[in-house]
PDB file of C-alpha atoms in Angstrom:
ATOM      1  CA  UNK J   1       0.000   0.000   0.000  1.00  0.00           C
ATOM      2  CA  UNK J   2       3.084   2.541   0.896  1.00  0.00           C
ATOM      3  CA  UNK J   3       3.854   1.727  -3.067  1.00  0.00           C
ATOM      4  CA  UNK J   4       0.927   2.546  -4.660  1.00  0.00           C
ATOM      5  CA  UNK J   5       0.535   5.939  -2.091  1.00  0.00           C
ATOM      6  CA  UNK J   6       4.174   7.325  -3.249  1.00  0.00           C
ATOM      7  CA  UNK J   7       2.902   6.586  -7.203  1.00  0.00           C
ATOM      8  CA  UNK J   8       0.100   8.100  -6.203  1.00  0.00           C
ATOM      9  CA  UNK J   9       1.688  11.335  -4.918  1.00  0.00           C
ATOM     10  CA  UNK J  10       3.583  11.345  -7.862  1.00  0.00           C
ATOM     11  CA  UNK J  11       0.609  11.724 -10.103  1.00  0.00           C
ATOM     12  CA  UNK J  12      -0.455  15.005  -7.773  1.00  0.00           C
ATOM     13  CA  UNK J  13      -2.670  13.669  -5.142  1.00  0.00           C
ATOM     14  CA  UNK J  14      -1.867  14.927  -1.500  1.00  0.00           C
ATOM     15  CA  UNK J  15      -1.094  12.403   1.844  1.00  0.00           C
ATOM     16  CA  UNK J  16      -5.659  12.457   2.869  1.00  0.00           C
ATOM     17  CA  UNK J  17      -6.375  12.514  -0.125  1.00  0.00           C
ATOM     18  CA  UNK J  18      -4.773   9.280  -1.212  1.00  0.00           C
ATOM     19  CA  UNK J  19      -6.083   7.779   2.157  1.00  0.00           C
ATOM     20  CA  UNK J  20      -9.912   8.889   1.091  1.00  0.00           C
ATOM     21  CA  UNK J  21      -9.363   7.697  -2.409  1.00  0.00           C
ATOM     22  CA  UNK J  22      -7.903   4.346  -1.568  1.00  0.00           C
ATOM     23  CA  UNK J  23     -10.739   3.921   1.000  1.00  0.00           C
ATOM     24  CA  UNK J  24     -13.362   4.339  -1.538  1.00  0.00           C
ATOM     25  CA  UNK J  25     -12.271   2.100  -4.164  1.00  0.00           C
ATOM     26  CA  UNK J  26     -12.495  -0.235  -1.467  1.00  0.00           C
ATOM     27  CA  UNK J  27     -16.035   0.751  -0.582  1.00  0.00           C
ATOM     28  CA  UNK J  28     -17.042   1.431  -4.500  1.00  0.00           C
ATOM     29  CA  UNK J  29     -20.046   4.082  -3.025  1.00  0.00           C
ATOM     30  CA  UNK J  30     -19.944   6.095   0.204  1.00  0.00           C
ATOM     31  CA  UNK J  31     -21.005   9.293   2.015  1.00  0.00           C
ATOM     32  CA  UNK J  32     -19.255  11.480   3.433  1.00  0.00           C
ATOM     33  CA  UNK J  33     -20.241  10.206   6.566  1.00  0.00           C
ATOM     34  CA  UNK J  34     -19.005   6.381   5.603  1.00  0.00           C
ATOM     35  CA  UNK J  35     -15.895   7.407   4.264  1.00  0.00           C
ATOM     36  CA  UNK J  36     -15.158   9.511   6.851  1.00  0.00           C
ATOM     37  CA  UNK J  37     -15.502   6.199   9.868  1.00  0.00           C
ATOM     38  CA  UNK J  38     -13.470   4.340   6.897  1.00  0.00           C
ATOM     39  CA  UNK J  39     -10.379   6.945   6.693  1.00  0.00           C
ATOM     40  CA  UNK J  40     -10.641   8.173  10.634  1.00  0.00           C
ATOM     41  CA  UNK J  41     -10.395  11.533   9.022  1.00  0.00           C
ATOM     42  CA  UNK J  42     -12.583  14.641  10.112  1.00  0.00           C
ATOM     43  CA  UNK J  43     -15.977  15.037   7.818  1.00  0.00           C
ATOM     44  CA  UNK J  44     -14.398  18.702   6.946  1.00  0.00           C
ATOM     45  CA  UNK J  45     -11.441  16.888   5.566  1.00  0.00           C
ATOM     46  CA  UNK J  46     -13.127  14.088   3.616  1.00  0.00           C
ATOM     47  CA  UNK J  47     -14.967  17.079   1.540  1.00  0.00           C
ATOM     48  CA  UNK J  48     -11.912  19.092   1.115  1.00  0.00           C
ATOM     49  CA  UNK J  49     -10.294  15.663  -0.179  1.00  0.00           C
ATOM     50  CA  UNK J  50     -13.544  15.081  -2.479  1.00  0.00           C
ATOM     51  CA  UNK J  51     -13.159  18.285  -3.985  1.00  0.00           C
ATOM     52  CA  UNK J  52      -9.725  17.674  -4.945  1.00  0.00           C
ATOM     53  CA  UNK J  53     -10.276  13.805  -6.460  1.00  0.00           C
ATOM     54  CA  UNK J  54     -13.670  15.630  -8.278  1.00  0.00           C
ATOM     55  CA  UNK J  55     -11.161  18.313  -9.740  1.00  0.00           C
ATOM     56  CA  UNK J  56      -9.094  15.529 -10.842  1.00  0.00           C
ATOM     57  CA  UNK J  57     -11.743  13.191 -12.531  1.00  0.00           C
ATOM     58  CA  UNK J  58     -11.060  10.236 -10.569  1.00  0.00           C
ATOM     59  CA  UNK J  59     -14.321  10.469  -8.285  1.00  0.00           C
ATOM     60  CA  UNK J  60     -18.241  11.481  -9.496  1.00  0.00           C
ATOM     61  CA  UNK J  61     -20.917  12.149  -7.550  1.00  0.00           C
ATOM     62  CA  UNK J  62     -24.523   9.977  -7.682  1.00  0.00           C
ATOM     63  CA  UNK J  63     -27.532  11.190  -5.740  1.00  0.00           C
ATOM     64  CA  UNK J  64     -29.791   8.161  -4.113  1.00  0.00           C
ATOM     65  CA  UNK J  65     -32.823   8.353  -2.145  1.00  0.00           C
ATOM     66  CA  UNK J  66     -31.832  12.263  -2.146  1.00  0.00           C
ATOM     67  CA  UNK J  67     -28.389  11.596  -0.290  1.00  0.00           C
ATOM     68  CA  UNK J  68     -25.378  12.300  -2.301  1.00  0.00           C
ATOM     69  CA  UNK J  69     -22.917   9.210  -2.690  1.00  0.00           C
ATOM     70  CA  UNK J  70     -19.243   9.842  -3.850  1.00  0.00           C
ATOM     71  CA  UNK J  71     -18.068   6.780  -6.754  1.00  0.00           C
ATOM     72  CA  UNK J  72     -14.940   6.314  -7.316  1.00  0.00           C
ATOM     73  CA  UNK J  73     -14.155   6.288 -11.430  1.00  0.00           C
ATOM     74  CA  UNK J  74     -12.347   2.913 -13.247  1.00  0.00           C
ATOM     75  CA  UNK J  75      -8.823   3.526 -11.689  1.00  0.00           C
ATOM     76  CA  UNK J  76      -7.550   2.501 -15.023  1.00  0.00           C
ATOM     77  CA  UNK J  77      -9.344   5.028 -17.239  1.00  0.00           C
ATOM     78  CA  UNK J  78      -9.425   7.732 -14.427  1.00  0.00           C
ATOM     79  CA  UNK J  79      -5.728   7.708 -13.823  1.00  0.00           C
ATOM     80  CA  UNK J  80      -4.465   7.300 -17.394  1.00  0.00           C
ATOM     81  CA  UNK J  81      -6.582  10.504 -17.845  1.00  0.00           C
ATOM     82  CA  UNK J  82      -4.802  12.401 -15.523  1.00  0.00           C
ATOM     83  CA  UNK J  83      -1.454  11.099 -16.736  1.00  0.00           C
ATOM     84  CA  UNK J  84      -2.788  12.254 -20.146  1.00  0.00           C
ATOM     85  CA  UNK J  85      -3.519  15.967 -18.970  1.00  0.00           C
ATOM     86  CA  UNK J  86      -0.243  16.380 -16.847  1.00  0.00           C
ATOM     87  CA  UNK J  87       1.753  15.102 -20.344  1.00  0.00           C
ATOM     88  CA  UNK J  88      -0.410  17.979 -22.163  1.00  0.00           C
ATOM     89  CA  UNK J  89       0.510  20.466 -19.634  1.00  0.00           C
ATOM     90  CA  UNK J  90       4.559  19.128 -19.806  1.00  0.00           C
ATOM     91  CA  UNK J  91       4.148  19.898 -23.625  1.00  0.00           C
ATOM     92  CA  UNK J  92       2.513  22.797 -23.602  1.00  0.00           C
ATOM     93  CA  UNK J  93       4.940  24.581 -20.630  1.00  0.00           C
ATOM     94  CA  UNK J  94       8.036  22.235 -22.239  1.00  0.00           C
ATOM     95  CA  UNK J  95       8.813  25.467 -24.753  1.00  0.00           C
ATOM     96  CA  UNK J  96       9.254  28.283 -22.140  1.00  0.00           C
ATOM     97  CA  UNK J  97      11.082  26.102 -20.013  1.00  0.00           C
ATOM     98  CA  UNK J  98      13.540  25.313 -22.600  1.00  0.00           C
ATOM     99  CA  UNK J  99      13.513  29.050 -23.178  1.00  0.00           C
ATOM    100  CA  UNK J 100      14.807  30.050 -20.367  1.00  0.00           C
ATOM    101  CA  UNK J 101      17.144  27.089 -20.010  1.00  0.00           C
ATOM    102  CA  UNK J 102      18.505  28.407 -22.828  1.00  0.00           C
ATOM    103  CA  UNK J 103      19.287  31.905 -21.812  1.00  0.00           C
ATOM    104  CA  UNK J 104      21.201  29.899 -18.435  1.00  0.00           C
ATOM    105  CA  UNK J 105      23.637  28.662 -21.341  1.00  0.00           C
ATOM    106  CA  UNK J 106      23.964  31.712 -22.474  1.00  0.00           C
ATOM    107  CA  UNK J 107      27.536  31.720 -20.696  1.00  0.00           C
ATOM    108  CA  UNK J 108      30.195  29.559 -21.680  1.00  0.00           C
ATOM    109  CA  UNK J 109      30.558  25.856 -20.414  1.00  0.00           C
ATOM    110  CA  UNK J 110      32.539  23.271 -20.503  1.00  0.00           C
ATOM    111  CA  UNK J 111      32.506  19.524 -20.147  1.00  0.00           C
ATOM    112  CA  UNK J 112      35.217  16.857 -20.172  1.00  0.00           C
ATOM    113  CA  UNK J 113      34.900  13.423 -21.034  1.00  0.00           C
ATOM    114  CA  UNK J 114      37.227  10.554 -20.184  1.00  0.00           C
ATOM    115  CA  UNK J 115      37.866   6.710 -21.301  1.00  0.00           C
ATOM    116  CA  UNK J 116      35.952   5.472 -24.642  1.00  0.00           C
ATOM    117  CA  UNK J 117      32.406   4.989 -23.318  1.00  0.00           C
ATOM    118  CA  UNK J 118      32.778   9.098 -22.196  1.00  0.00           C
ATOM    119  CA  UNK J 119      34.279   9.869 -25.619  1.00  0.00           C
ATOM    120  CA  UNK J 120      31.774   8.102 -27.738  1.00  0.00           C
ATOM    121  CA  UNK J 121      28.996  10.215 -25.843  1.00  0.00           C
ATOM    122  CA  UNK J 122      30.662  13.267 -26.510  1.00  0.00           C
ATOM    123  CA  UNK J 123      31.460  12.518 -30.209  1.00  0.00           C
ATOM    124  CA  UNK J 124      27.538  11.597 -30.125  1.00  0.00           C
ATOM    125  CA  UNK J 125      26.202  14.906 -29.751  1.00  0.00           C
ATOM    126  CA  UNK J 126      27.474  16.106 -33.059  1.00  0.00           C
ATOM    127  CA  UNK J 127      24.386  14.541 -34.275  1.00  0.00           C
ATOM    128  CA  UNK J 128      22.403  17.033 -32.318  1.00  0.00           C
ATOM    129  CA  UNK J 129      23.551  19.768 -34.981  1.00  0.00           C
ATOM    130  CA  UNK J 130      21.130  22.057 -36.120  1.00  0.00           C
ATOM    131  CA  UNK J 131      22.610  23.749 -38.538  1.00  0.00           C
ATOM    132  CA  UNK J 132      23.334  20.666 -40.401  1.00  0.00           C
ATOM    133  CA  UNK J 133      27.367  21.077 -40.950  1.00  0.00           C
ATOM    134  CA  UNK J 134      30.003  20.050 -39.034  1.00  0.00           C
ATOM    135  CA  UNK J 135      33.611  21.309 -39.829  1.00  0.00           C
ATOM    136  CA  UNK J 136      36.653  19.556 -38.504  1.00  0.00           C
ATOM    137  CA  UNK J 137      40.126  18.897 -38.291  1.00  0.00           C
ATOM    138  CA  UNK J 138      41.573  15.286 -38.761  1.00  0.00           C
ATOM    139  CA  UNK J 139      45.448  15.046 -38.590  1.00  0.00           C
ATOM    140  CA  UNK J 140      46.947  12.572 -36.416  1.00  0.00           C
ATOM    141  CA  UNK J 141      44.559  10.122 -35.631  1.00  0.00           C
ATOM    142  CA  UNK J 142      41.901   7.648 -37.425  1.00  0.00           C
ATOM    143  CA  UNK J 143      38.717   8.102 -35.114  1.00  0.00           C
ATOM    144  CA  UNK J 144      38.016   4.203 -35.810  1.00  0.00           C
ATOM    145  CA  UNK J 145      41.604   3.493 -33.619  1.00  0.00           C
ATOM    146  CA  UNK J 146      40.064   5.760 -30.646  1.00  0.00           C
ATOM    147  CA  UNK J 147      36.412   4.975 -31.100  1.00  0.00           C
ATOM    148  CA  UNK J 148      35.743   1.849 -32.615  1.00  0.00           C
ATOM    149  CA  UNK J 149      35.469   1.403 -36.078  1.00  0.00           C
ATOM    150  CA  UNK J 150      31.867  -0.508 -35.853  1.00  0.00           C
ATOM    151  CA  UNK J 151      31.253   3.142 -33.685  1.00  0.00           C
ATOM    152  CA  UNK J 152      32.327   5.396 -36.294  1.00  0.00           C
ATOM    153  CA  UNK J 153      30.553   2.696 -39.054  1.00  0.00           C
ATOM    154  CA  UNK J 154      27.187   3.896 -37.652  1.00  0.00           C
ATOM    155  CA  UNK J 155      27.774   7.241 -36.408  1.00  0.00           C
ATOM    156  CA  UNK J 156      28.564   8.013 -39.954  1.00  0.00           C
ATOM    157  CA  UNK J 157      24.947   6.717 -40.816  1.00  0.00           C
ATOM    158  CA  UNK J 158      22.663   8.533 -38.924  1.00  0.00           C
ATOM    159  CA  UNK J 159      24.807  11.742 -39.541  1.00  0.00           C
ATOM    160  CA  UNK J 160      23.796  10.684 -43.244  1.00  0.00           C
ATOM    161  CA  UNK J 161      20.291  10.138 -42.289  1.00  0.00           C
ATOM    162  CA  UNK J 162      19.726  13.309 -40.011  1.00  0.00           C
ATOM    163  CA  UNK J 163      21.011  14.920 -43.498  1.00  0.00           C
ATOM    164  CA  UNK J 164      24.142  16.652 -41.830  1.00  0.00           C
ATOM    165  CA  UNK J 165      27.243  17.653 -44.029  1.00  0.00           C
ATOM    166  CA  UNK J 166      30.709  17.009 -42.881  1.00  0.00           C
ATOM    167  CA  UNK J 167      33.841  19.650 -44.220  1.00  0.00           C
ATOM    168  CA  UNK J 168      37.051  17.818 -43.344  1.00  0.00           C
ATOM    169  CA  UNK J 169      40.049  19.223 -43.539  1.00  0.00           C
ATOM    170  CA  UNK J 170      43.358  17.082 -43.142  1.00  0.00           C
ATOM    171  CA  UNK J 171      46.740  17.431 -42.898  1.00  0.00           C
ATOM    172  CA  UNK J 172      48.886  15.893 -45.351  1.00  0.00           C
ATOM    173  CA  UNK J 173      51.443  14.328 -42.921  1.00  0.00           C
ATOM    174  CA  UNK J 174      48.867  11.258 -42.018  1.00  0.00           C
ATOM    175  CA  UNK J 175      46.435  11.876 -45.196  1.00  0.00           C
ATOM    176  CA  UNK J 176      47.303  12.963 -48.881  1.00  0.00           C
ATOM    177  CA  UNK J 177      44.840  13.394 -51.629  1.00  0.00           C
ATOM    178  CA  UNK J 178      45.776  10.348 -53.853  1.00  0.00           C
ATOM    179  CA  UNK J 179      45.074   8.090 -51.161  1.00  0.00           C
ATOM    180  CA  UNK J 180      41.073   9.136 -50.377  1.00  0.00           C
ATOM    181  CA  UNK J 181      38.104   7.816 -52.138  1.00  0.00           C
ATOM    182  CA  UNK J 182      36.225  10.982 -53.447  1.00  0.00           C
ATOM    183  CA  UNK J 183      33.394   8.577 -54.090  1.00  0.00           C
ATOM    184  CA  UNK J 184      32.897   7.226 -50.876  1.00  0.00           C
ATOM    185  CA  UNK J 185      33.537  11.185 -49.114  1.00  0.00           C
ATOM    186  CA  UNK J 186      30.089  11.711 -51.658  1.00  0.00           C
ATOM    187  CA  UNK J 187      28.756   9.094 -50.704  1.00  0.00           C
ATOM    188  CA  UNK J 188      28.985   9.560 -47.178  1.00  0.00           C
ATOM    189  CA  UNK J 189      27.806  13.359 -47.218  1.00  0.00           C
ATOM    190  CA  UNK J 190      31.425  14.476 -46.623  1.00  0.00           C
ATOM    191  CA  UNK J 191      34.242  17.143 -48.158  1.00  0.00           C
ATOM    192  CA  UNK J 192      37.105  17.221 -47.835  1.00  0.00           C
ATOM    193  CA  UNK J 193      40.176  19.603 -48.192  1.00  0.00           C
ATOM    194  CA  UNK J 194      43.511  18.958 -47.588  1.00  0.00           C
ATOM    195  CA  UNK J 195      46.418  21.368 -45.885  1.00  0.00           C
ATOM    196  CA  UNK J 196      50.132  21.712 -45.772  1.00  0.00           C
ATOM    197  CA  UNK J 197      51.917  20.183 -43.584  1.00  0.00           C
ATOM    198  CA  UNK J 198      52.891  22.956 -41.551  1.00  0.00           C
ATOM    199  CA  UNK J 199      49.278  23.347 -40.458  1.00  0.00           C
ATOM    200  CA  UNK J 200      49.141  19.709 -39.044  1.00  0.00           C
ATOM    201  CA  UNK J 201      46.724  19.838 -35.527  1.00  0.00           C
ATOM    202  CA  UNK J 202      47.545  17.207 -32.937  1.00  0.00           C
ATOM    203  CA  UNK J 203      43.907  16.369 -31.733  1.00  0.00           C
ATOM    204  CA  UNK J 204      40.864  15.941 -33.161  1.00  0.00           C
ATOM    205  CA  UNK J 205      38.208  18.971 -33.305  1.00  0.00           C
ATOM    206  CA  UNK J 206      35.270  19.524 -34.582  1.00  0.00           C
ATOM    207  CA  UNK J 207      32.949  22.787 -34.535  1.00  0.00           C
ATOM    208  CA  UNK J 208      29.297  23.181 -34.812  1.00  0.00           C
ATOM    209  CA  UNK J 209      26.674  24.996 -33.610  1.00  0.00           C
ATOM    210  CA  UNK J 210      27.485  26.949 -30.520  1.00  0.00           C
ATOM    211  CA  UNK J 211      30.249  24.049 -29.577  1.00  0.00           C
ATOM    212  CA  UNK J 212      33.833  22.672 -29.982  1.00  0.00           C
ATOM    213  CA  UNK J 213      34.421  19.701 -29.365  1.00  0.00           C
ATOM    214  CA  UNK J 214      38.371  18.399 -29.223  1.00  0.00           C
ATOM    215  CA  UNK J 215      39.403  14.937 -28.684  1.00  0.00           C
ATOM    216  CA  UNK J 216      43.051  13.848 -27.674  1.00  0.00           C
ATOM    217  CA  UNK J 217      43.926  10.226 -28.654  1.00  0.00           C
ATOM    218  CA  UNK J 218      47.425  10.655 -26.376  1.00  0.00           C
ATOM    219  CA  UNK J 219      45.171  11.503 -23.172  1.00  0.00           C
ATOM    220  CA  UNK J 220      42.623   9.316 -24.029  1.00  0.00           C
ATOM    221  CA  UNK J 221      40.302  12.795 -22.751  1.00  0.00           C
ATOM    222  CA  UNK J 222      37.884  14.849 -24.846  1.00  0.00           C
ATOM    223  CA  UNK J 223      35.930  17.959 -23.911  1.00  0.00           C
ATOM    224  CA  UNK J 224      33.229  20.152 -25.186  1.00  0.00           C
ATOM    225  CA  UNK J 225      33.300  24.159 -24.972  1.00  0.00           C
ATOM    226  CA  UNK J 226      29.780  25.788 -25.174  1.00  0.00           C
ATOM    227  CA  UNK J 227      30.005  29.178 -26.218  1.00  0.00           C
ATOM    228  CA  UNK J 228      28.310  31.538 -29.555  1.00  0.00           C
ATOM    229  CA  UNK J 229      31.275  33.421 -29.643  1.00  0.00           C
ATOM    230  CA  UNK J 230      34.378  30.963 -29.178  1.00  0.00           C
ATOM    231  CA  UNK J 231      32.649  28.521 -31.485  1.00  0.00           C
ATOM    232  CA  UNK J 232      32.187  31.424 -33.970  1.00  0.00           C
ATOM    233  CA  UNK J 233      35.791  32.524 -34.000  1.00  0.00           C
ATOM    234  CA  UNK J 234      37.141  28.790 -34.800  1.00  0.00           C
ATOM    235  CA  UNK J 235      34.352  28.639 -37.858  1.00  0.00           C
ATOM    236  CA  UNK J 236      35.926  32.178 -38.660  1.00  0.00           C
ATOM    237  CA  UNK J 237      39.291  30.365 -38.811  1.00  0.00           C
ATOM    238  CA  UNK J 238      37.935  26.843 -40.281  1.00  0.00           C
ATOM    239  CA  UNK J 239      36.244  28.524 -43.348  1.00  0.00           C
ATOM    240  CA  UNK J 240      39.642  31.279 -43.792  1.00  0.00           C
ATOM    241  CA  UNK J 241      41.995  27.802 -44.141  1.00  0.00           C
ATOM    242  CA  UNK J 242      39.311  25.935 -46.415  1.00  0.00           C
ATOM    243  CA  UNK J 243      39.004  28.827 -48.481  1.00  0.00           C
ATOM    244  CA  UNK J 244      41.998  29.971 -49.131  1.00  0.00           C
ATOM    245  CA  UNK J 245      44.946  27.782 -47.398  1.00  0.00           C
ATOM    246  CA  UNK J 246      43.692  24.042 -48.089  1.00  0.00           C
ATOM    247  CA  UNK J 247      43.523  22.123 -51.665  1.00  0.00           C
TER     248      UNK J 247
END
């Protein structure tokens, strides 16, 4: 019974009014008067906790012999009801909050990540991109050696599906143009650009929306920077080298 009070109280109903609701399930029909002897609770309380289970739809009222009788509605269709109109309300109030959650990251943050399981879930949220384009830097390191290559295998297919365009740029110490498969780059919603040597950037980093992510293979550590303007500045930089540095 302590159970099915605290999933009760989780679907709004208060400590008496669980007690009077339970009580007349039990009893199907009561008066105030019955369910009060059944619950030990005061006749003033028993209507206040009526009221409340009325206001919630999971109690009517029926009038016999010209005495008014409290029935308690099917539990099942009564109480998926109310789950129904508090999931209304959550959708309804969900875009405000989120609103205003989003003016709290309005200054910058940052989150590290550690050992694979931490990296893959960092790497992960790249597919949260809204603006549909990722740009990043691969030099040193293939992300299948780090990750997984059955990991990277389908992270690069729901980028494809969620219709998200990579721009790669790599440096030509670990990657040269003669060795990459334009056709599968196409295939796999990906550019790529290549730059000089002298350019080559130790870990991997990618930019998008208002994030950076960077992920070093030698410290087995990646983090995430949240922030309009950083993550501006390094797509300033990205798009100067693609334009004008890389080939």
């Amino acid at each position: 019974m302590e159970k099915i009070s605290r999933n009760l109280e989780k679907l709004g109903l208060a400590g008496k009014e669980i007690d009077a609701y339970l009580a007349l399930l039990k009893l199907k029909s009561a008066s105030v008067i019955q369910l009060a002897k059944a619950t030990n609770l005061k006749r003033t309380t028993v209507y206040h906790c009526l009221e409340g289970l009325i206001d919630k739809n999971l109690v009517t009222t029926v009038f016999k012999n010209d005495k008014r009788f409290y029935v308690a509605e099917d539990p099942k269709e009564a109480l998926g009801n109310l789950l129904k109109e508090k999931q209304e309300t959550i959708h309804e109030v969900l875009p405000e909050l989120k609103n205003i959650f989003g003016i709290g990251l309005s200054q910058p943050e940052i989150k590290i990540y550690r050992n694979v399981t931490g990296l893959r879930k960092l790497f992960e949220d790249l597919l949260k991109s809204q603006e549909k384009i990722d740009r990043y830097y691969l030099s040193g390191t293939l992300l299948e050696n780090l990750l997984g290559a059955e990991f990277v295998e389908n992270f690069v297919k729901k980028r494809i599906k969620l219709g998200i365009t990579s721009l790669s740029l790599r440096a030509f110490e670990k990657y040269h143009p003669d060795w990459e498969q334009k056709e599968t780059h196409s295939q796999q919603n990906r550019k790529v650009r290549f730059l000089p040597e002298k350019y080559f950037i130790t870990p991997y980093l990618a930019i998008y929306d208002d994030k950076v992510v960077v992920i070093s293979e030698e410290e087995k550590m990646g983090f995430i920077i949240q922030s309009q303007e950083f993550a501006q500045a390094q797509k300033t930089i990205f798009d100067i080298l693609w334009e004008t540095v890389a080939i």
